[in-house]
Amino acid sequence: MSFTTRQVKVLVVDDSAFMRKIISDILEEDPKIKVIDRARDGKEAVEKTLKLNPDVITLYVEMPGMDGLAALKEIMRLKPTPVVMVSSLTRKGADTTMKALALGAVDFVAKPSGAISLDMKDVAQELREKVLIAASASVEKLIGIALPTKEPIRPIQIKRKNIEVVAIAASTGGPRAIQDILGNVKTTSIAPIVIVQHMPAGFTKSFAERLNEISILEVLEGYDNLQLKPGMVVIAPGGRHLIVEYNRAKQLICRLSDMPPLHSVKPAADLLFLSVADIVGDTSLGIILTGMGRDGAEGAKAIRQRGGYVIAESSDTCVIYGMPKVAVEQGAVDEVLPLHAISIRIEELAAR
């Protein structure tokens, strides 16, 4: 997987000298990464960001004084820079991480065993990859600085059947994009929406709860045999694949699977999209948002071949124009739209 060709300059921020050393050593195992400095708290992180111009910052959340969230706000205000949050695997850590993503963090990595994690090697590859991906992310798009003018979108030209299921795929930059879409849906009389956001176990519940607070729709983490109903949004749980099928009463339900990761991710959007194509066919709507990789392209092509409709997010608003680009190149997309237009199109196609 290709991220960036230049050496990435990283500022490592953690209140623990031990963790600053461990994280720095992990990152510099990749010759494409150079740790240019370390900071012990949020205040020092902001000062060194302004002075050193790092390409990426790894930022621990729970620090005394100015904590990670406060530092993130200041960095995004003064000098928007790609940030990978480092959080704990606790419920509080998950909630704080969701706030960080809403404030403009590109992604996050969870310390496996608390503030002082002797087993950081377990997430070493993930940390390096996310730092390299973050280096190519457009933070300006993530926090709304460089978004295009919200011009009206053209009405859809094709008469379509009422959509039964909306399936959405997202990865890096996805939490903010999904929040934007769901926050702008103006009706609860709409087909159920099922979302695969690449996110580890323990975080999707907090993600769903945060979305439920900002949307008029009912947002919840998916579980086995959950019946899909109008006005409902289901987030695939981290660490499980999610598909849709009909039960014996001919009701659409969610099913969870422990199949191995696909495209190195679990949940995988392709599995959701393929099930939607098989079960719902020409009354399905697939949407591929920002993210690195190719997840969703194969399933989107299946939805389109079955007569469903597929939308890809435009490069104008993507934080990472990877997943949508692959889908477009493979001929799996009916329409390319900027982020602000996607909620409008969902209502137009999927309102009951």
Short mmCIF file of N, CA, C and O in Angstrom, two decimals, residues 143-258:
data_model
loop_
_atom_site.label_atom_id
_atom_site.label_comp_id
_atom_site.label_asym_id
_atom_site.label_seq_id
_atom_site.Cartn_x
_atom_site.Cartn_y
_atom_site.Cartn_z
N ILE A 143 -11.45 19.97 8.35
CA ILE A 143 -12.02 20.96 9.26
C ILE A 143 -12.81 22.03 8.51
O ILE A 143 -13.25 23.02 9.09
N GLY A 144 -13.00 21.82 7.19
CA GLY A 144 -13.91 22.67 6.45
C GLY A 144 -13.33 23.95 5.91
O GLY A 144 -14.07 24.82 5.42
N ILE A 145 -12.01 24.12 5.95
CA ILE A 145 -11.40 25.37 5.46
C ILE A 145 -11.43 25.45 3.95
O ILE A 145 -11.72 26.49 3.36
N ALA A 146 -11.14 24.33 3.28
CA ALA A 146 -10.95 24.36 1.83
C ALA A 146 -12.08 23.71 1.05
O ALA A 146 -11.90 23.26 -0.07
N LEU A 147 -13.28 23.65 1.64
CA LEU A 147 -14.39 23.02 0.94
C LEU A 147 -14.92 23.93 -0.16
O LEU A 147 -14.89 25.15 -0.03
N PRO A 148 -15.40 23.35 -1.26
CA PRO A 148 -15.92 24.17 -2.34
C PRO A 148 -17.22 24.86 -1.96
O PRO A 148 -17.88 24.49 -0.99
N THR A 149 -17.57 25.88 -2.73
CA THR A 149 -18.83 26.57 -2.51
C THR A 149 -19.98 25.58 -2.63
O THR A 149 -19.99 24.74 -3.52
N LYS A 150 -20.95 25.71 -1.72
CA LYS A 150 -22.07 24.76 -1.71
C LYS A 150 -23.09 25.12 -2.79
O LYS A 150 -24.16 25.67 -2.52
N GLU A 151 -22.71 24.85 -4.04
CA GLU A 151 -23.61 25.12 -5.14
C GLU A 151 -24.75 24.09 -5.15
O GLU A 151 -24.55 22.94 -4.76
N PRO A 152 -25.94 24.49 -5.61
CA PRO A 152 -27.04 23.52 -5.70
C PRO A 152 -26.66 22.36 -6.63
O PRO A 152 -25.98 22.55 -7.63
N ILE A 153 -27.10 21.15 -6.27
CA ILE A 153 -26.84 20.01 -7.15
C ILE A 153 -28.01 19.85 -8.10
O ILE A 153 -29.15 20.21 -7.79
N ARG A 154 -27.72 19.30 -9.26
CA ARG A 154 -28.78 19.08 -10.26
C ARG A 154 -29.72 17.98 -9.79
O ARG A 154 -29.27 16.98 -9.24
N PRO A 155 -31.01 18.16 -10.03
CA PRO A 155 -31.94 17.07 -9.70
C PRO A 155 -31.57 15.81 -10.48
O PRO A 155 -31.07 15.88 -11.60
N ILE A 156 -31.77 14.67 -9.86
CA ILE A 156 -31.43 13.42 -10.52
C ILE A 156 -32.35 13.21 -11.73
O ILE A 156 -33.53 13.54 -11.71
N GLN A 157 -31.78 12.69 -12.80
CA GLN A 157 -32.50 12.60 -14.06
C GLN A 157 -33.26 11.28 -14.23
O GLN A 157 -34.15 11.18 -15.06
N ILE A 158 -32.89 10.28 -13.45
CA ILE A 158 -33.45 8.94 -13.67
C ILE A 158 -34.53 8.65 -12.63
O ILE A 158 -34.33 8.84 -11.43
N LYS A 159 -35.66 8.20 -13.09
CA LYS A 159 -36.72 7.75 -12.17
C LYS A 159 -36.29 6.44 -11.51
O LYS A 159 -35.96 5.48 -12.20
N ARG A 160 -36.28 6.41 -10.19
CA ARG A 160 -35.80 5.20 -9.53
C ARG A 160 -36.87 4.68 -8.56
O ARG A 160 -37.70 5.44 -8.06
N LYS A 161 -36.82 3.39 -8.31
CA LYS A 161 -37.72 2.81 -7.31
C LYS A 161 -37.35 3.32 -5.92
O LYS A 161 -36.23 3.78 -5.70
N ASN A 162 -38.28 3.20 -5.00
CA ASN A 162 -37.98 3.62 -3.63
C ASN A 162 -36.82 2.79 -3.07
O ASN A 162 -36.87 1.56 -3.06
N ILE A 163 -35.80 3.46 -2.57
CA ILE A 163 -34.64 2.78 -2.02
C ILE A 163 -35.03 2.08 -0.71
O ILE A 163 -35.68 2.66 0.16
N GLU A 164 -34.61 0.84 -0.57
CA GLU A 164 -34.90 0.06 0.64
C GLU A 164 -33.76 0.12 1.66
O GLU A 164 -34.00 0.06 2.87
N VAL A 165 -32.52 0.20 1.16
CA VAL A 165 -31.35 0.25 2.05
C VAL A 165 -30.32 1.20 1.46
O VAL A 165 -30.05 1.16 0.26
N VAL A 166 -29.74 2.04 2.34
CA VAL A 166 -28.59 2.87 1.98
C VAL A 166 -27.38 2.29 2.68
O VAL A 166 -27.37 2.12 3.90
N ALA A 167 -26.33 1.95 1.90
CA ALA A 167 -25.11 1.38 2.47
C ALA A 167 -23.96 2.36 2.24
O ALA A 167 -23.75 2.82 1.12
N ILE A 168 -23.23 2.68 3.31
CA ILE A 168 -22.16 3.68 3.24
C ILE A 168 -20.84 3.06 3.68
O ILE A 168 -20.79 2.34 4.68
N ALA A 169 -19.77 3.37 2.93
CA ALA A 169 -18.42 2.92 3.27
C ALA A 169 -17.53 4.12 3.53
O ALA A 169 -17.58 5.11 2.79
N ALA A 170 -16.70 4.05 4.58
CA ALA A 170 -15.79 5.15 4.89
C ALA A 170 -14.59 4.64 5.67
O ALA A 170 -14.69 3.64 6.39
N SER A 171 -13.49 5.37 5.53
CA SER A 171 -12.29 5.03 6.31
C SER A 171 -11.69 6.33 6.84
O SER A 171 -12.39 7.10 7.49
N THR A 172 -10.43 6.63 6.54
CA THR A 172 -9.78 7.82 7.08
C THR A 172 -10.55 9.08 6.68
O THR A 172 -10.82 9.31 5.51
N GLY A 173 -10.90 9.88 7.67
CA GLY A 173 -11.70 11.08 7.42
C GLY A 173 -13.19 10.80 7.47
O GLY A 173 -14.00 11.74 7.43
N GLY A 174 -13.56 9.54 7.57
CA GLY A 174 -14.96 9.15 7.52
C GLY A 174 -15.82 9.64 8.68
O GLY A 174 -16.96 10.06 8.46
N PRO A 175 -15.35 9.56 9.93
CA PRO A 175 -16.20 10.00 11.03
C PRO A 175 -16.75 11.42 10.86
O PRO A 175 -17.92 11.68 11.09
N ARG A 176 -15.88 12.32 10.43
CA ARG A 176 -16.33 13.71 10.22
C ARG A 176 -17.30 13.78 9.04
O ARG A 176 -18.30 14.50 9.08
N ALA A 177 -17.02 13.03 7.96
CA ALA A 177 -17.89 13.04 6.78
C ALA A 177 -19.27 12.46 7.12
O ALA A 177 -20.30 13.01 6.71
N ILE A 178 -19.29 11.36 7.85
CA ILE A 178 -20.56 10.73 8.23
C ILE A 178 -21.36 11.66 9.14
O ILE A 178 -22.58 11.80 9.01
N GLN A 179 -20.66 12.32 10.06
CA GLN A 179 -21.33 13.29 10.93
C GLN A 179 -21.97 14.40 10.10
O GLN A 179 -23.11 14.82 10.37
N ASP A 180 -21.28 14.86 9.07
CA ASP A 180 -21.82 15.91 8.21
C ASP A 180 -23.08 15.44 7.50
O ASP A 180 -24.09 16.14 7.45
N ILE A 181 -23.02 14.24 6.95
CA ILE A 181 -24.17 13.70 6.20
C ILE A 181 -25.38 13.51 7.11
O ILE A 181 -26.48 13.99 6.84
N LEU A 182 -25.18 12.78 8.21
CA LEU A 182 -26.31 12.48 9.09
C LEU A 182 -26.86 13.73 9.76
O LEU A 182 -28.07 13.84 10.02
N GLY A 183 -25.99 14.69 10.05
CA GLY A 183 -26.43 15.92 10.68
C GLY A 183 -27.27 16.79 9.76
O GLY A 183 -27.98 17.69 10.23
N ASN A 184 -27.20 16.53 8.45
CA ASN A 184 -27.93 17.34 7.49
C ASN A 184 -29.16 16.64 6.90
O ASN A 184 -29.85 17.22 6.06
N VAL A 185 -29.40 15.40 7.29
CA VAL A 185 -30.63 14.73 6.86
C VAL A 185 -31.79 15.34 7.62
O VAL A 185 -31.77 15.42 8.85
N LYS A 186 -32.81 15.77 6.90
CA LYS A 186 -33.89 16.57 7.50
C LYS A 186 -35.17 15.77 7.76
O LYS A 186 -36.15 16.33 8.24
N THR A 187 -35.19 14.49 7.45
CA THR A 187 -36.41 13.70 7.66
C THR A 187 -36.08 12.34 8.26
O THR A 187 -35.05 11.75 7.93
N THR A 188 -36.97 11.87 9.12
CA THR A 188 -36.81 10.52 9.67
C THR A 188 -37.54 9.49 8.82
O THR A 188 -37.39 8.29 9.03
N SER A 189 -38.32 9.97 7.86
CA SER A 189 -39.05 9.07 6.97
C SER A 189 -38.14 8.71 5.79
O SER A 189 -38.29 9.19 4.67
N ILE A 190 -37.16 7.85 6.10
CA ILE A 190 -36.11 7.55 5.14
C ILE A 190 -35.68 6.10 5.30
O ILE A 190 -35.80 5.52 6.39
N ALA A 191 -35.22 5.50 4.23
CA ALA A 191 -34.79 4.09 4.28
C ALA A 191 -33.67 3.90 5.30
O ALA A 191 -32.89 4.82 5.56
N PRO A 192 -33.58 2.71 5.90
CA PRO A 192 -32.49 2.47 6.85
C PRO A 192 -31.13 2.63 6.20
O PRO A 192 -30.94 2.29 5.03
N ILE A 193 -30.20 3.15 6.98
CA ILE A 193 -28.82 3.40 6.52
C ILE A 193 -27.89 2.49 7.32
O ILE A 193 -27.95 2.45 8.55
N VAL A 194 -27.04 1.75 6.62
CA VAL A 194 -26.07 0.86 7.26
C VAL A 194 -24.67 1.32 6.88
O VAL A 194 -24.38 1.52 5.69
N ILE A 195 -23.81 1.51 7.87
CA ILE A 195 -22.51 2.14 7.65
C ILE A 195 -21.37 1.24 8.10
O ILE A 195 -21.39 0.72 9.22
N VAL A 196 -20.37 1.08 7.23
CA VAL A 196 -19.09 0.49 7.62
C VAL A 196 -18.08 1.62 7.67
O VAL A 196 -17.72 2.22 6.65
N GLN A 197 -17.64 1.95 8.87
CA GLN A 197 -16.55 2.88 9.10
C GLN A 197 -15.40 2.06 9.68
O GLN A 197 -15.56 1.42 10.70
N HIS A 198 -14.25 2.07 9.01
CA HIS A 198 -13.12 1.29 9.50
C HIS A 198 -12.69 1.83 10.87
O HIS A 198 -12.16 2.93 10.98
N MET A 199 -12.94 1.03 11.90
CA MET A 199 -12.70 1.45 13.27
C MET A 199 -12.61 0.20 14.13
O MET A 199 -13.37 -0.75 13.92
N PRO A 200 -11.70 0.15 15.10
CA PRO A 200 -11.53 -1.07 15.89
C PRO A 200 -12.64 -1.28 16.91
O PRO A 200 -13.41 -0.36 17.23
N ALA A 201 -12.72 -2.50 17.43
CA ALA A 201 -13.69 -2.82 18.47
C ALA A 201 -13.48 -1.89 19.67
O ALA A 201 -12.36 -1.52 20.00
N GLY A 202 -14.58 -1.54 20.31
CA GLY A 202 -14.50 -0.68 21.49
C GLY A 202 -14.74 0.78 21.19
O GLY A 202 -14.93 1.58 22.12
N PHE A 203 -14.73 1.17 19.91
CA PHE A 203 -14.89 2.57 19.56
C PHE A 203 -16.17 2.85 18.77
O PHE A 203 -16.66 3.98 18.76
N THR A 204 -16.70 1.83 18.09
CA THR A 204 -17.89 2.07 17.26
C THR A 204 -19.13 2.39 18.09
O THR A 204 -20.01 3.11 17.63
N LYS A 205 -19.21 1.87 19.30
CA LYS A 205 -20.36 2.19 20.16
C LYS A 205 -20.36 3.68 20.50
O LYS A 205 -21.40 4.35 20.41
N SER A 206 -19.20 4.21 20.89
CA SER A 206 -19.10 5.64 21.18
C SER A 206 -19.36 6.47 19.94
O SER A 206 -19.98 7.55 20.01
N PHE A 207 -18.91 5.99 18.80
CA PHE A 207 -19.14 6.68 17.53
C PHE A 207 -20.65 6.76 17.25
O PHE A 207 -21.18 7.83 16.92
N ALA A 208 -21.34 5.64 17.41
CA ALA A 208 -22.79 5.62 17.17
C ALA A 208 -23.51 6.55 18.14
O ALA A 208 -24.43 7.28 17.75
N GLU A 209 -23.11 6.54 19.40
CA GLU A 209 -23.77 7.39 20.39
C GLU A 209 -23.56 8.87 20.09
O GLU A 209 -24.48 9.69 20.25
N ARG A 210 -22.37 9.22 19.63
CA ARG A 210 -22.11 10.61 19.28
C ARG A 210 -22.96 11.03 18.08
O ARG A 210 -23.52 12.12 18.05
N LEU A 211 -23.05 10.16 17.08
CA LEU A 211 -23.87 10.46 15.91
C LEU A 211 -25.34 10.58 16.29
O LEU A 211 -26.07 11.42 15.75
N ASN A 212 -25.77 9.76 17.23
CA ASN A 212 -27.17 9.80 17.66
C ASN A 212 -27.51 11.14 18.30
O ASN A 212 -28.66 11.61 18.25
N GLU A 213 -26.52 11.78 18.90
CA GLU A 213 -26.74 13.07 19.53
C GLU A 213 -26.92 14.20 18.52
O GLU A 213 -27.62 15.18 18.80
N ILE A 214 -26.30 14.07 17.33
CA ILE A 214 -26.33 15.19 16.38
C ILE A 214 -27.30 14.96 15.23
O ILE A 214 -27.52 15.86 14.42
N SER A 215 -27.90 13.79 15.15
CA SER A 215 -28.80 13.47 14.04
C SER A 215 -30.22 13.27 14.54
O SER A 215 -30.43 12.79 15.67
N ILE A 216 -31.19 13.61 13.69
CA ILE A 216 -32.59 13.32 14.04
C ILE A 216 -32.92 11.85 13.83
O ILE A 216 -33.97 11.37 14.26
N LEU A 217 -32.02 11.11 13.16
CA LEU A 217 -32.21 9.69 12.95
C LEU A 217 -31.77 8.91 14.19
O LEU A 217 -30.99 9.40 15.01
N GLU A 218 -32.26 7.68 14.32
CA GLU A 218 -31.84 6.81 15.42
C GLU A 218 -30.56 6.09 15.00
O GLU A 218 -30.58 5.29 14.07
N VAL A 219 -29.46 6.37 15.68
CA VAL A 219 -28.17 5.78 15.32
C VAL A 219 -27.74 4.82 16.42
O VAL A 219 -27.73 5.17 17.60
N LEU A 220 -27.37 3.60 16.05
CA LEU A 220 -26.94 2.62 17.03
C LEU A 220 -25.90 1.68 16.42
O LEU A 220 -25.80 1.55 15.20
N GLU A 221 -25.13 1.06 17.30
CA GLU A 221 -24.17 0.05 16.87
C GLU A 221 -24.94 -1.23 16.52
O GLU A 221 -25.84 -1.64 17.24
N GLY A 222 -24.58 -1.86 15.41
CA GLY A 222 -25.30 -3.03 14.94
C GLY A 222 -25.08 -4.26 15.81
O GLY A 222 -24.05 -4.41 16.46
N TYR A 223 -26.07 -5.12 15.82
CA TYR A 223 -25.96 -6.41 16.50
C TYR A 223 -26.72 -7.46 15.70
O TYR A 223 -27.52 -7.14 14.82
N ASP A 224 -26.45 -8.71 16.01
CA ASP A 224 -27.03 -9.81 15.25
C ASP A 224 -28.55 -9.81 15.35
O ASP A 224 -29.12 -9.65 16.42
N ASN A 225 -29.20 -9.99 14.19
CA ASN A 225 -30.67 -10.06 14.07
C ASN A 225 -31.37 -8.72 14.31
O ASN A 225 -32.60 -8.70 14.45
N LEU A 226 -30.64 -7.63 14.34
CA LEU A 226 -31.27 -6.31 14.46
C LEU A 226 -32.12 -6.04 13.22
O LEU A 226 -31.65 -6.12 12.10
N GLN A 227 -33.40 -5.73 13.43
CA GLN A 227 -34.29 -5.45 12.31
C GLN A 227 -34.08 -4.02 11.82
O GLN A 227 -34.08 -3.07 12.61
N LEU A 228 -33.88 -3.87 10.52
CA LEU A 228 -33.68 -2.55 9.92
C LEU A 228 -35.03 -1.89 9.69
O LEU A 228 -35.93 -2.48 9.09
N LYS A 229 -35.16 -0.65 10.16
CA LYS A 229 -36.41 0.08 10.03
C LYS A 229 -36.15 1.47 9.47
O LYS A 229 -35.04 2.01 9.61
N PRO A 230 -37.14 2.09 8.85
CA PRO A 230 -36.99 3.46 8.36
C PRO A 230 -36.55 4.40 9.49
O PRO A 230 -36.97 4.25 10.64
N GLY A 231 -35.70 5.35 9.16
CA GLY A 231 -35.23 6.31 10.14
C GLY A 231 -34.11 5.80 11.02
O GLY A 231 -33.69 6.48 11.95
N MET A 232 -33.62 4.58 10.75
CA MET A 232 -32.57 3.96 11.57
C MET A 232 -31.23 4.00 10.84
O MET A 232 -31.15 3.82 9.63
N VAL A 233 -30.17 4.27 11.60
CA VAL A 233 -28.80 4.20 11.09
C VAL A 233 -28.04 3.18 11.92
O VAL A 233 -28.01 3.29 13.16
N VAL A 234 -27.41 2.21 11.26
CA VAL A 234 -26.68 1.15 11.97
C VAL A 234 -25.20 1.24 11.63
O VAL A 234 -24.82 1.25 10.45
N ILE A 235 -24.37 1.32 12.67
CA ILE A 235 -22.91 1.33 12.50
C ILE A 235 -22.38 -0.08 12.71
O ILE A 235 -22.64 -0.70 13.75
N ALA A 236 -21.65 -0.62 11.73
CA ALA A 236 -21.06 -1.95 11.88
C ALA A 236 -20.10 -1.95 13.06
O ALA A 236 -19.25 -1.06 13.16
N PRO A 237 -20.21 -2.92 13.97
CA PRO A 237 -19.32 -2.93 15.14
C PRO A 237 -17.88 -3.24 14.76
O PRO A 237 -17.61 -4.07 13.90
N GLY A 238 -16.95 -2.55 15.40
CA GLY A 238 -15.53 -2.82 15.14
C GLY A 238 -15.19 -4.26 15.44
O GLY A 238 -15.66 -4.83 16.42
N GLY A 239 -14.40 -4.88 14.57
CA GLY A 239 -13.99 -6.25 14.77
C GLY A 239 -14.96 -7.30 14.30
O GLY A 239 -14.72 -8.50 14.45
N ARG A 240 -16.10 -6.89 13.71
CA ARG A 240 -17.08 -7.83 13.15
C ARG A 240 -17.50 -7.34 11.77
O ARG A 240 -17.67 -6.15 11.57
N HIS A 241 -17.68 -8.27 10.85
CA HIS A 241 -18.28 -7.91 9.57
C HIS A 241 -19.79 -7.84 9.74
O HIS A 241 -20.37 -8.55 10.57
N LEU A 242 -20.44 -6.98 8.95
CA LEU A 242 -21.89 -6.86 9.01
C LEU A 242 -22.46 -7.00 7.61
O LEU A 242 -21.97 -6.39 6.67
N ILE A 243 -23.48 -7.84 7.48
CA ILE A 243 -24.20 -8.00 6.22
C ILE A 243 -25.70 -7.84 6.49
O ILE A 243 -26.12 -7.79 7.64
N VAL A 244 -26.47 -7.74 5.42
CA VAL A 244 -27.93 -7.69 5.58
C VAL A 244 -28.55 -8.91 4.90
O VAL A 244 -28.00 -9.44 3.93
N GLU A 245 -29.68 -9.34 5.43
CA GLU A 245 -30.42 -10.44 4.81
C GLU A 245 -31.88 -10.36 5.28
O GLU A 245 -32.23 -9.58 6.16
N TYR A 246 -32.74 -11.16 4.66
CA TYR A 246 -34.13 -11.25 5.09
C TYR A 246 -34.27 -12.41 6.09
O TYR A 246 -33.68 -13.48 5.90
N ASN A 247 -35.06 -12.20 7.14
CA ASN A 247 -35.38 -13.31 8.04
C ASN A 247 -36.61 -14.06 7.52
O ASN A 247 -37.14 -13.74 6.44
N ARG A 248 -37.08 -15.02 8.26
CA ARG A 248 -38.21 -15.84 7.79
C ARG A 248 -39.48 -15.02 7.63
O ARG A 248 -40.37 -15.38 6.86
N ALA A 249 -39.58 -13.91 8.36
CA ALA A 249 -40.76 -13.05 8.26
C ALA A 249 -40.60 -12.02 7.14
O ALA A 249 -41.41 -11.10 7.05
N LYS A 250 -39.55 -12.19 6.32
CA LYS A 250 -39.27 -11.27 5.21
C LYS A 250 -38.96 -9.86 5.70
O LYS A 250 -39.25 -8.87 5.03
N GLN A 251 -38.35 -9.79 6.88
CA GLN A 251 -37.89 -8.50 7.40
C GLN A 251 -36.39 -8.37 7.17
O GLN A 251 -35.64 -9.35 7.32
N LEU A 252 -35.93 -7.19 6.81
CA LEU A 252 -34.50 -6.95 6.62
C LEU A 252 -33.83 -6.89 7.98
O LEU A 252 -34.25 -6.13 8.86
N ILE A 253 -32.78 -7.69 8.14
CA ILE A 253 -32.06 -7.71 9.41
C ILE A 253 -30.56 -7.63 9.17
O ILE A 253 -30.07 -7.86 8.06
N CYS A 254 -29.83 -7.29 10.23
CA CYS A 254 -28.37 -7.31 10.21
C CYS A 254 -27.88 -8.66 10.72
O CYS A 254 -28.45 -9.22 11.66
N ARG A 255 -26.83 -9.14 10.12
CA ARG A 255 -26.14 -10.33 10.63
C ARG A 255 -24.67 -10.00 10.78
O ARG A 255 -24.07 -9.33 9.93
N LEU A 256 -24.08 -10.49 11.87
CA LEU A 256 -22.66 -10.27 12.12
C LEU A 256 -21.87 -11.53 11.80
O LEU A 256 -22.37 -12.65 11.94
N SER A 257 -20.63 -11.32 11.36
CA SER A 257 -19.78 -12.44 10.95
C SER A 257 -18.38 -12.26 11.50
O SER A 257 -17.86 -11.14 11.58
N ASP A 258 -17.76 -13.40 11.85
CA ASP A 258 -16.36 -13.40 12.29
C ASP A 258 -15.42 -13.90 11.20
O ASP A 258 -14.33 -14.40 11.50
#
